[in-house]
Coordinates of C-alpha atoms in Angstrom, one line a residue:
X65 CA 17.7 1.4 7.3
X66 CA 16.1 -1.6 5.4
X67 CA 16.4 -5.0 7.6
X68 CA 16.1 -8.2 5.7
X69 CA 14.5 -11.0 7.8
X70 CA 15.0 -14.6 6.6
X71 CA 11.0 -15.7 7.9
X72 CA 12.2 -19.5 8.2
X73 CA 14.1 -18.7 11.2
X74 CA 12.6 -15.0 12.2
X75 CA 16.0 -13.5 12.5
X76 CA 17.0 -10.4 10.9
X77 CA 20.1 -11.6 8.6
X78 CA 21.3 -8.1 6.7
X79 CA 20.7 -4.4 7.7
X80 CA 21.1 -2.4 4.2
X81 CA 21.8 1.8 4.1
X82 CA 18.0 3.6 2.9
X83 CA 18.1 6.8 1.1
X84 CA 17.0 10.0 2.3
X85 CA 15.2 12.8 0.2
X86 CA 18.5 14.0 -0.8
X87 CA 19.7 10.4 -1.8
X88 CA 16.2 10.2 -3.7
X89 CA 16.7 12.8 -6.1
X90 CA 20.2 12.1 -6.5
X91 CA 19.1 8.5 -7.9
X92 CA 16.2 9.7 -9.7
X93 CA 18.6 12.3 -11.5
X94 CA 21.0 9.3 -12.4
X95 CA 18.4 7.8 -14.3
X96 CA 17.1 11.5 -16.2
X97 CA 20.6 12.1 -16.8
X98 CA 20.4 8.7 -18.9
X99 CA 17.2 9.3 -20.5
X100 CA 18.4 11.3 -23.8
X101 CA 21.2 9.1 -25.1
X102 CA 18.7 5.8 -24.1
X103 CA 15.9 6.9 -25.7
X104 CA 18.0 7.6 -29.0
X105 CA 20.1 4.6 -29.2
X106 CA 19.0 2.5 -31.9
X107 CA 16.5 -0.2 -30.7
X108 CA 18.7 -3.2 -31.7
X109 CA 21.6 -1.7 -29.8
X110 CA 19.3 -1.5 -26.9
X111 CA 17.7 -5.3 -27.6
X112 CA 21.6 -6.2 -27.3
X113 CA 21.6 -4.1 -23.8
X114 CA 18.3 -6.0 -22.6
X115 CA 20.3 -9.6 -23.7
X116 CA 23.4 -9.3 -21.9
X117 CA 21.1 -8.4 -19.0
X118 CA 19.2 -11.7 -19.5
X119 CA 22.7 -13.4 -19.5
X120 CA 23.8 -12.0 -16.5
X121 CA 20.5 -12.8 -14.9
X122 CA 21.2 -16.7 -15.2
X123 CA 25.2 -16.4 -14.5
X124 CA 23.9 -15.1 -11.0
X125 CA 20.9 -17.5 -10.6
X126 CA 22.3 -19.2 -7.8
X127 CA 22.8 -16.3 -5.6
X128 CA 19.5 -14.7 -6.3
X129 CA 17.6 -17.8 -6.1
X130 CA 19.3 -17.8 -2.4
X131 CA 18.4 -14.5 -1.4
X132 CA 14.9 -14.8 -2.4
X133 CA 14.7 -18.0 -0.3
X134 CA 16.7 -16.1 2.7
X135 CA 14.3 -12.6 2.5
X136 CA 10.8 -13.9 1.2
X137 CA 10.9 -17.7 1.6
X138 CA 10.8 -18.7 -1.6
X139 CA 11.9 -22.5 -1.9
X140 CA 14.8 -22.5 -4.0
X141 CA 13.7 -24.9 -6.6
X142 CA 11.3 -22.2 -7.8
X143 CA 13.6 -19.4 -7.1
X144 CA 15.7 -20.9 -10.2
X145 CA 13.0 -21.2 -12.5
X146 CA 11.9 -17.6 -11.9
X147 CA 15.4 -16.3 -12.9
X148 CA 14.5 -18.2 -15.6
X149 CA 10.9 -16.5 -16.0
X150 CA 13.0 -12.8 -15.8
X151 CA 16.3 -14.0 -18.3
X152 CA 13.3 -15.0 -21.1
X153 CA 11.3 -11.4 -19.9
X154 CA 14.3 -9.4 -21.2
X155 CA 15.2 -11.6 -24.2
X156 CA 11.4 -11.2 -25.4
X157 CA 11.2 -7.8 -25.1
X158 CA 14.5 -7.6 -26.9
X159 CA 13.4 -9.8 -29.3
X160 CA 10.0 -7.9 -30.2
X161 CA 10.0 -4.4 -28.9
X162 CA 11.1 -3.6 -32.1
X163 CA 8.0 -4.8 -33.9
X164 CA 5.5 -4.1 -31.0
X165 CA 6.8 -0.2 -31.2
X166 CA 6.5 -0.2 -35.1
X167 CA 4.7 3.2 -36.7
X168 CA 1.1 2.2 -37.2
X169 CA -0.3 3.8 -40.6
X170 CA -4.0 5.1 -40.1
X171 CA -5.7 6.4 -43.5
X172 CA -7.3 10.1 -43.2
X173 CA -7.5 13.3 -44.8
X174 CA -3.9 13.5 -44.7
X175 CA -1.7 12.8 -47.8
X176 CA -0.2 10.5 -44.9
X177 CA -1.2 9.9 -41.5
X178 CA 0.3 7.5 -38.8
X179 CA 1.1 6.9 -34.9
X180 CA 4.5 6.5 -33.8
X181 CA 5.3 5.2 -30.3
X182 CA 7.8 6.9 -27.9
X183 CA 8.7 6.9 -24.7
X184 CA 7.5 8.6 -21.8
X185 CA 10.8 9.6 -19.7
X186 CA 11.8 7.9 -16.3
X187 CA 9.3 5.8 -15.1
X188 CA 9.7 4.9 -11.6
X189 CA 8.7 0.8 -10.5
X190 CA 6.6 0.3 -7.3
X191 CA 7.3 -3.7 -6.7
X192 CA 6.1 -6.3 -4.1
X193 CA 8.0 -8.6 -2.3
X194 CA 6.7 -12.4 -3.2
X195 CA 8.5 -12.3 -6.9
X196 CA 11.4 -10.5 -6.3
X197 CA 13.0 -11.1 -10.0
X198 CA 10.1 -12.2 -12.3
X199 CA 7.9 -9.0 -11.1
X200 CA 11.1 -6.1 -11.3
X201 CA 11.6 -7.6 -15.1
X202 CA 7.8 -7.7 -16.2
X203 CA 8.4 -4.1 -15.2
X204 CA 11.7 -3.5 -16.5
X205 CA 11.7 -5.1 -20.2
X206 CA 9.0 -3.6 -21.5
X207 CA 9.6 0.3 -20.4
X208 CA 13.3 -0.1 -21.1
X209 CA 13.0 -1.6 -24.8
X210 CA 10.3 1.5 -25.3
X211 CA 13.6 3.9 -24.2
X212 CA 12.4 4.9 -21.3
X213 CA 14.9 4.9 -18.1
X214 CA 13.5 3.1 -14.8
X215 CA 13.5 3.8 -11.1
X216 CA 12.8 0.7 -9.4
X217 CA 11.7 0.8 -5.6
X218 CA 11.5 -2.6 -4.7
X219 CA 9.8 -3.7 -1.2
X220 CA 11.4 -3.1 1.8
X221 CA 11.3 -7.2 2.6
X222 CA 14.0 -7.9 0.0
X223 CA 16.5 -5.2 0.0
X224 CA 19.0 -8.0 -1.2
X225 CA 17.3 -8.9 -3.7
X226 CA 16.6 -4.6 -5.3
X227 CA 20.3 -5.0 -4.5
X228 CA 21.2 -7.8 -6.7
X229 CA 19.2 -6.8 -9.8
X230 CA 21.4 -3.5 -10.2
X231 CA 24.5 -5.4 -9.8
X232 CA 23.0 -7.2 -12.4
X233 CA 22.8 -4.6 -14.8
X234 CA 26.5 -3.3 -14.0
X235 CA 27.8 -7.1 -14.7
X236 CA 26.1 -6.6 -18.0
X237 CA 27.8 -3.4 -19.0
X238 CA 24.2 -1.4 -19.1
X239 CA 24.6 2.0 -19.4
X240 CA 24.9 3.6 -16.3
X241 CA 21.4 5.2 -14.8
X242 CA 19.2 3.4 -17.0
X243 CA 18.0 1.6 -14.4
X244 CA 18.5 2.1 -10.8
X245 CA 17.6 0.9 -7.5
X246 CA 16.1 3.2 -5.0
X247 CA 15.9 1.6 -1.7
X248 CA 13.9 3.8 0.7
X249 CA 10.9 3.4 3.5
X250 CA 8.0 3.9 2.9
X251 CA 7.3 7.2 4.1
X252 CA 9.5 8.6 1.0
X253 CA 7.4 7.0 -1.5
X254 CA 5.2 9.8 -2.1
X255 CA 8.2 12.2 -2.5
X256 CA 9.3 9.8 -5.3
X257 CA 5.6 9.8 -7.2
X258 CA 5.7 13.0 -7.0
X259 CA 9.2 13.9 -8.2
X260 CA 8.5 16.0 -11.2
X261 CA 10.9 14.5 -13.4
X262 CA 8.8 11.0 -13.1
X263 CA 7.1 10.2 -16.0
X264 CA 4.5 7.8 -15.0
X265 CA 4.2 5.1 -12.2
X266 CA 3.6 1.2 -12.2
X267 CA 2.9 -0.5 -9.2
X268 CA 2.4 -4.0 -8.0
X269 CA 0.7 -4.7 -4.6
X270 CA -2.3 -4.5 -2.2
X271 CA -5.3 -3.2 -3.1
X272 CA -5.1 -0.6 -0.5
X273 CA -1.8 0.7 -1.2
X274 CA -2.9 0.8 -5.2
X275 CA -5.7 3.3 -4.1
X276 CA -3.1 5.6 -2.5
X277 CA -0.6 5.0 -5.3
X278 CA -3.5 5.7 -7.8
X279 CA -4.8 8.9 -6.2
X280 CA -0.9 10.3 -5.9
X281 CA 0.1 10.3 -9.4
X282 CA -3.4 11.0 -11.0
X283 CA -3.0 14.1 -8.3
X284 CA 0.3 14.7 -10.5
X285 CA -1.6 14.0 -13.8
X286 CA 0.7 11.0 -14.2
X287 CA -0.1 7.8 -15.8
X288 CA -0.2 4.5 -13.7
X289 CA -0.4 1.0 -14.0
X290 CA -2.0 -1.0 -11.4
X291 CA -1.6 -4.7 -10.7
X292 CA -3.6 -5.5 -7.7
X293 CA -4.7 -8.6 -5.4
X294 CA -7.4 -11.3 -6.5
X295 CA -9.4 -13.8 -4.9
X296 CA -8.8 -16.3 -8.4
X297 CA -12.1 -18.5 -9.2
X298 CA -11.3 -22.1 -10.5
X299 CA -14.8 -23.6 -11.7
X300 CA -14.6 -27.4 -11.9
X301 CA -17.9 -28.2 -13.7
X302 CA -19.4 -32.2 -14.1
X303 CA -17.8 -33.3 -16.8
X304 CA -14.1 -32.0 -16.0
X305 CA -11.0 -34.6 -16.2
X306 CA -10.6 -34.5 -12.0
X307 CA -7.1 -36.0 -12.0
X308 CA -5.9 -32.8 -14.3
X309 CA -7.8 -30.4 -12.4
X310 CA -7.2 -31.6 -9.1
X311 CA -3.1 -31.3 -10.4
X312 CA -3.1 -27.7 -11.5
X313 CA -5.3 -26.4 -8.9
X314 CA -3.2 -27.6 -6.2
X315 CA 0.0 -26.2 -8.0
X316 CA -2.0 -22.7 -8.8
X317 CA -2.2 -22.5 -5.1
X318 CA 0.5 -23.5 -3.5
X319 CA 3.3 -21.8 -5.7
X320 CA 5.2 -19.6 -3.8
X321 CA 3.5 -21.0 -0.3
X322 CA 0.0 -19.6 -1.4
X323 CA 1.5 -16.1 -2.0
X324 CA 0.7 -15.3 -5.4
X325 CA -2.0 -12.3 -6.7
X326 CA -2.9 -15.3 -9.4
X327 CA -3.5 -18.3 -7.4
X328 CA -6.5 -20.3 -7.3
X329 CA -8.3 -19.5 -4.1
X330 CA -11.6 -20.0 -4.5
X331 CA -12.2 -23.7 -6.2
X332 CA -16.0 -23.8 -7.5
X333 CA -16.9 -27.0 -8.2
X334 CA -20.1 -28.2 -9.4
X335 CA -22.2 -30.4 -6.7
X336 CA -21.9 -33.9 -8.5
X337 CA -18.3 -34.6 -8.4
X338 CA -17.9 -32.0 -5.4
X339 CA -17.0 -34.8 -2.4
X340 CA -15.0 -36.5 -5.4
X341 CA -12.8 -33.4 -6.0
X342 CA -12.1 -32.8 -3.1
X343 CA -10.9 -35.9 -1.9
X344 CA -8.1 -35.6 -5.0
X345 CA -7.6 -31.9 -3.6
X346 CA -7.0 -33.5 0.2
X347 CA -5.1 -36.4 -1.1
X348 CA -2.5 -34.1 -2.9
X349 CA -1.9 -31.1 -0.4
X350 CA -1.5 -33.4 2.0
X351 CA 1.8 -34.8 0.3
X352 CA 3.2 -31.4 0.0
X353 CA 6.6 -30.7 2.2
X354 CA 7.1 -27.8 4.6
X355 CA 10.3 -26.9 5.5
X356 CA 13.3 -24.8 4.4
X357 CA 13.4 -22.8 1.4
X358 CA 17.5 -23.7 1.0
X359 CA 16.2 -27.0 0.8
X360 CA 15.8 -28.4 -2.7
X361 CA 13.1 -31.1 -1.2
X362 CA 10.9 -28.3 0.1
X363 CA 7.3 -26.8 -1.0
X364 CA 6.3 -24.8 0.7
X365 CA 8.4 -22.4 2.7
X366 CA 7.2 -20.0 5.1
X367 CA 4.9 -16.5 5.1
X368 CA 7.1 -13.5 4.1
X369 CA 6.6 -12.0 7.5
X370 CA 4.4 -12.5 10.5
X371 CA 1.7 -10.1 10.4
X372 CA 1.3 -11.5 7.1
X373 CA 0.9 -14.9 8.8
X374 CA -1.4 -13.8 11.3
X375 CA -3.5 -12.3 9.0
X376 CA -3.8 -15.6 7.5
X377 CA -4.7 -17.2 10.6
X378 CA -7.5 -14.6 11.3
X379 CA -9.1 -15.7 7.9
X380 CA -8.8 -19.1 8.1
X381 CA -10.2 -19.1 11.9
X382 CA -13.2 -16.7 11.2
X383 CA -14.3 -19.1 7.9
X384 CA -13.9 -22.1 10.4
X385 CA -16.4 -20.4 13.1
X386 CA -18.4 -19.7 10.3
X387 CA -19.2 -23.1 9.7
X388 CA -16.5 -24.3 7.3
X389 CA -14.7 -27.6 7.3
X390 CA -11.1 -28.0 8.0
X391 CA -9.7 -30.9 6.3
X392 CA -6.4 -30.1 6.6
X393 CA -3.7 -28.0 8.7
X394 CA -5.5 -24.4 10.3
X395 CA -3.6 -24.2 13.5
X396 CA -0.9 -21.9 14.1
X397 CA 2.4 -23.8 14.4
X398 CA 4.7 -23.0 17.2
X399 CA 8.4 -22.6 17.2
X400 CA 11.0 -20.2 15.1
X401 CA 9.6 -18.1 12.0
X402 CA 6.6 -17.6 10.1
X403 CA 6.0 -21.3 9.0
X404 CA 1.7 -21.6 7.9
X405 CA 0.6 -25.3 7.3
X406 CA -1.2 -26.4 4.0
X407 CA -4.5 -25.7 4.9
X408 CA -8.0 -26.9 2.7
X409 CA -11.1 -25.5 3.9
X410 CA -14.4 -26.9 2.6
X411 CA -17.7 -26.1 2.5
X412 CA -17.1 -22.8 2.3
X413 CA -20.2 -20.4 1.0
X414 CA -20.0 -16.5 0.1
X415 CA -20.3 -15.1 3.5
X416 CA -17.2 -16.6 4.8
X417 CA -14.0 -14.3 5.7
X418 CA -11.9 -16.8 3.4
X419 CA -14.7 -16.2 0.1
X420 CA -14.8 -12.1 0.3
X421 CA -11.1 -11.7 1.3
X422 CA -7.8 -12.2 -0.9
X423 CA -6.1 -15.4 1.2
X424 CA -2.4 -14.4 0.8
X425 CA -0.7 -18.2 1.7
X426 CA -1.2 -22.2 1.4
X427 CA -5.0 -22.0 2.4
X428 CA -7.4 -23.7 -0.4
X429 CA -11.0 -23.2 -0.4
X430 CA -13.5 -25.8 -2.0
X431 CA -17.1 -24.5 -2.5
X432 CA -20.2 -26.2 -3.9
X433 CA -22.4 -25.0 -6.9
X434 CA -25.2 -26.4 -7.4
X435 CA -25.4 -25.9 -11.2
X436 CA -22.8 -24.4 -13.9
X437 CA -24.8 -21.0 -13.7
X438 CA -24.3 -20.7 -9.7
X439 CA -20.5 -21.5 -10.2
X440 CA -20.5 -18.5 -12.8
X441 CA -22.0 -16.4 -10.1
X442 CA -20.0 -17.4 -7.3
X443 CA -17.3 -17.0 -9.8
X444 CA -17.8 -13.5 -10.0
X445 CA -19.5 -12.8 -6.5
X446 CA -16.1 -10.8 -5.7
X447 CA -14.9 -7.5 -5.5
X448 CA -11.6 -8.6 -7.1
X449 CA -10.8 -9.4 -11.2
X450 CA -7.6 -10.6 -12.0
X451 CA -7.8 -14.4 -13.3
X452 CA -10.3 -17.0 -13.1
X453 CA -10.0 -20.9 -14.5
X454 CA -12.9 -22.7 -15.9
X455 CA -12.6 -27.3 -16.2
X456 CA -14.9 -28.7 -18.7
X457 CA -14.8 -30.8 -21.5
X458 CA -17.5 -28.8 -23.3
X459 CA -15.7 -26.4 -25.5
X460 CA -18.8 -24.2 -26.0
X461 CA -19.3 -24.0 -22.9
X462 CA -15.6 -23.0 -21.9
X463 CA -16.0 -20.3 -24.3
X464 CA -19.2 -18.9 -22.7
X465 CA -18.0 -18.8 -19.6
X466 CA -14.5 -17.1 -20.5
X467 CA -16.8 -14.5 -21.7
X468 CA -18.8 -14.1 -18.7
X469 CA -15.9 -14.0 -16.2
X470 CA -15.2 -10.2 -14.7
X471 CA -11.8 -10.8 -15.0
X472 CA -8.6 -9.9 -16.8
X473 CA -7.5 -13.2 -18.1
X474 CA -9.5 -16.5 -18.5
X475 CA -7.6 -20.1 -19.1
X476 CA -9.5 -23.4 -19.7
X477 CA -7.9 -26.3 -19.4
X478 CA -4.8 -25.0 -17.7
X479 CA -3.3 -23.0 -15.0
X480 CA -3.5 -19.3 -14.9
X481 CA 0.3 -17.7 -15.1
X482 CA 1.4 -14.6 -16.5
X483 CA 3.8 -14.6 -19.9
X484 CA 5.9 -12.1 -21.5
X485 CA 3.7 -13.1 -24.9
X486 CA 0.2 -12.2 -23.1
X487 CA -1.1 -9.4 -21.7
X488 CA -2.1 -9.7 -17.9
X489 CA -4.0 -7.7 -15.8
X490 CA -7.0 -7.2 -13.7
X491 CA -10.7 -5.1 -13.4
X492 CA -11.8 -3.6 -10.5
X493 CA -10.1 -4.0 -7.5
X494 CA -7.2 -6.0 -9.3
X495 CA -6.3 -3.1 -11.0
X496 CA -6.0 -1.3 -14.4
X497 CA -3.8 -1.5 -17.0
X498 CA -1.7 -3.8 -18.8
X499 CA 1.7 -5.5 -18.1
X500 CA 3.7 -7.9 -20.9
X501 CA 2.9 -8.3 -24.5
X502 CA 2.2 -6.6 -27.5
X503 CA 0.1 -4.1 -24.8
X504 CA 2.1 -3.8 -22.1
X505 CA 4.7 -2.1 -23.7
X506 CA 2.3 0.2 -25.1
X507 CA 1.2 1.7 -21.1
X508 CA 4.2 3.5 -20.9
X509 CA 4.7 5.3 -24.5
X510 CA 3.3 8.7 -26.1
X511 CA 0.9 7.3 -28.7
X512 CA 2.0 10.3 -31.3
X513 CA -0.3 11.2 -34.0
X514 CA 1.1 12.5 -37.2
X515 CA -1.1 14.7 -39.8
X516 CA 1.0 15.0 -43.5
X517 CA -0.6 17.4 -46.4

């Protein structure tokens, strides 16, 4: 059984049926069974298929952008732009799959060499709870408009949610099995890597449950894709425009009440214009509005669940004893649900809890560099290497420091996000592999080689 809990109020609102190992093969079988015909309908047919998805994604908007607010806490003015984010994934991929999948000739010894690109078989999707739509479809797009079928396992906080996105795909008139929901606990998880008609494995999640993921499949010698935590860098250097800065790193780290792999969390900024900065850091988080998600006036909404929150509390109180200032929120509200305050730490140096650990919720960080070279080593003092942001007004210098980064995607100027037209992805313990773009769709194919005399 798969509870959903609304964490605004901490009740449990829906129970919803789980599978057991019978129901699992069962629904991996479904989407086998589609595999053949799938993989040898002609891509435009299937660009069509991936479409009237995308249509049927923004005809049910209002009821998904409600259950993500009722299960994870999204607010529900960003629960309808992430529809949004997951109608455009589908329509992309439709758009462009074509192209991205196109043989690629490579001149040999062969009166005529080339690499084709085909699919793998059923794939089966590993998902986290904190972007219910925008991370199934970032999964989903790409491996379907390659012709391979999907198994998504979505996480056991928004069973609604998996619920909704196959409904989706039945409104839309998909072929039945291409993609289907498998909504089991998490003790059946390893049953379903190693199901030997799987193909290959993506996952999106926690470091720690990546490692076990990881060691599964390669156990299987099956492919994986991992998409792990981060503890984001945003360098502020000297000559940065503040106002700018001071806008998108509050909106990097506050989207989605904190919870986002992507976020800023760790905001580097160089020692003359630190007290500066921060003061346009304090006087914006402190304008933000807690509240309900099902309000449209809210920001921030609540943790996803309370261990979660009180994980978050264990951070920001251990980087507080350490010597860090609170400026802003830290204490544990009381009262229904699993609300956190907007929190901003400062003053907060590499040996802290909240500098070595991912900080999963609405808790900011500001630390000194004394120099551009110590922000690029703080920067990368971490065991994590998803995103990083770099301020400056020196375009050389921007450059250099994109290059220096241990990380899977750099932006200057501008707020780190992930886009069907990019590539995104992390090093070390963010991961490995490539989600989106012209390589993303390439993870989950069979790079063919063919040799013509």
């Amino acid at each position: 059984m798969l509870t959903a809990t609304n964490p605004y109020t901490g009740q449990d609102i829906h129970n919803y049926d789980s599978l057991n190992e019978e129901g699992v093969n069962i629904t991996i079988a479904k989407a086998v069974n589609a595999f053949d015909s799938w993989r040898t309908m002609p891509i435009k047919q299937r660009a069509e298929v991936l479409r009237s998805v995308a249509a049927s994604l923004r005809q049910n908007k209002p009821l998904l952008s409600k259950l993500m607010a009722e299960e994870m806490g999204k607010p529900v003015k960003e629960g309808g732009p992430e529809v949004e984010k997951a109608a455009w994934c589908a329509e992309f991929y439709a758009e462009h799959a074509e192209a991205y999948l196109s043989d690629e000739v490579l001149p040999s010894d062969a009166t005529e060499s080339y690499v084709c690109y085909q699919p793998l078989g059923t794939l089966l999707g590993i998902l986290p709870w904190n972007a219910p739509l925008w991370l199934a479809f970032r999964y989903l797009a790409p491996a379907l408009m390659a012709g391979n079928t999907c198994v998504m396992k979505h996480d056991p906080n928004v069973p609604g949610c998996a619920q909704a996105i196959e409904q989706v795909f039945k409104e839309a008139g998909a072929p039945v099995g291409i993609m289907v929901n498998l909504p089991v606990e998490t003790a059946l998880v390893e049953k379903a890597i190693r199901h030997p008609d799987i193909a290959a494995v993506s996952f999106t999640g926690s470091a720690g449950a990546g490692a076990k993921v990881a060691s599964m499949a390669a156990s299987e010698i099956k492919p994986s894709v991992l998409e792990l935590g981060g503890s984001d860098p945003l360098i502020v250097l000297a000559d940065a425009n503040l106002d700018e800065a001071a806008d998108v790193a509050t909106l990097s780290r506050i989207i989605n009440a904190g919870q986002s792999c992507i976020a800023a969390k760790r905001i580097i900024i160089e020692a003359p214009v630190y007290d500066d900065f921060i003061d346009k850091l304090k006087t914006r988080l402190e304008k933000l509005s807690m509240g309900d998600p099902l309000e449209e006036t809210t920001d921030i909404g609540p943790i996803a669940r309370a261990d979660l929150r009180d994980n978050l509390h264990r951070q920001v109180t251990e980087t507080i004893q350490a010597g860090a200032r609170c400026l802003l929120g830290g204490e544990l509200p009381e009262g229904k649900g699993f609300a956190y305050p907007v929190t901003f730490l400062a003053d907060v140096t590499a040996d802290m809890t909240a500098f070595k650990e991912e900080t999963f919720g609405p808790v900011m960080c500001a630390i000194k560099a004394e120099s551009a070279e110590q922000a690029l080593v703080l920067a990368n003092d971490t065991e994590f290497g998803l995103g990083a942001g770099v301020w400056t007004n020196n375009a050389e210098m921007a450059k250099d420091f994109a290059m220096k980064i241990n990380a899977g995607q750099v932006a200057i100027n501008g707020i780190v996000k992930t886009d069907p037209r990019l590539p995104s992805g992390g090093i070390k313990k963010s991961g490995y592999g490539r989600e989106l773009g012209p390589h993303g769709i390439k993870e989950f194919v069979n790079a063919k080689q063919v040799w013509i005399k």
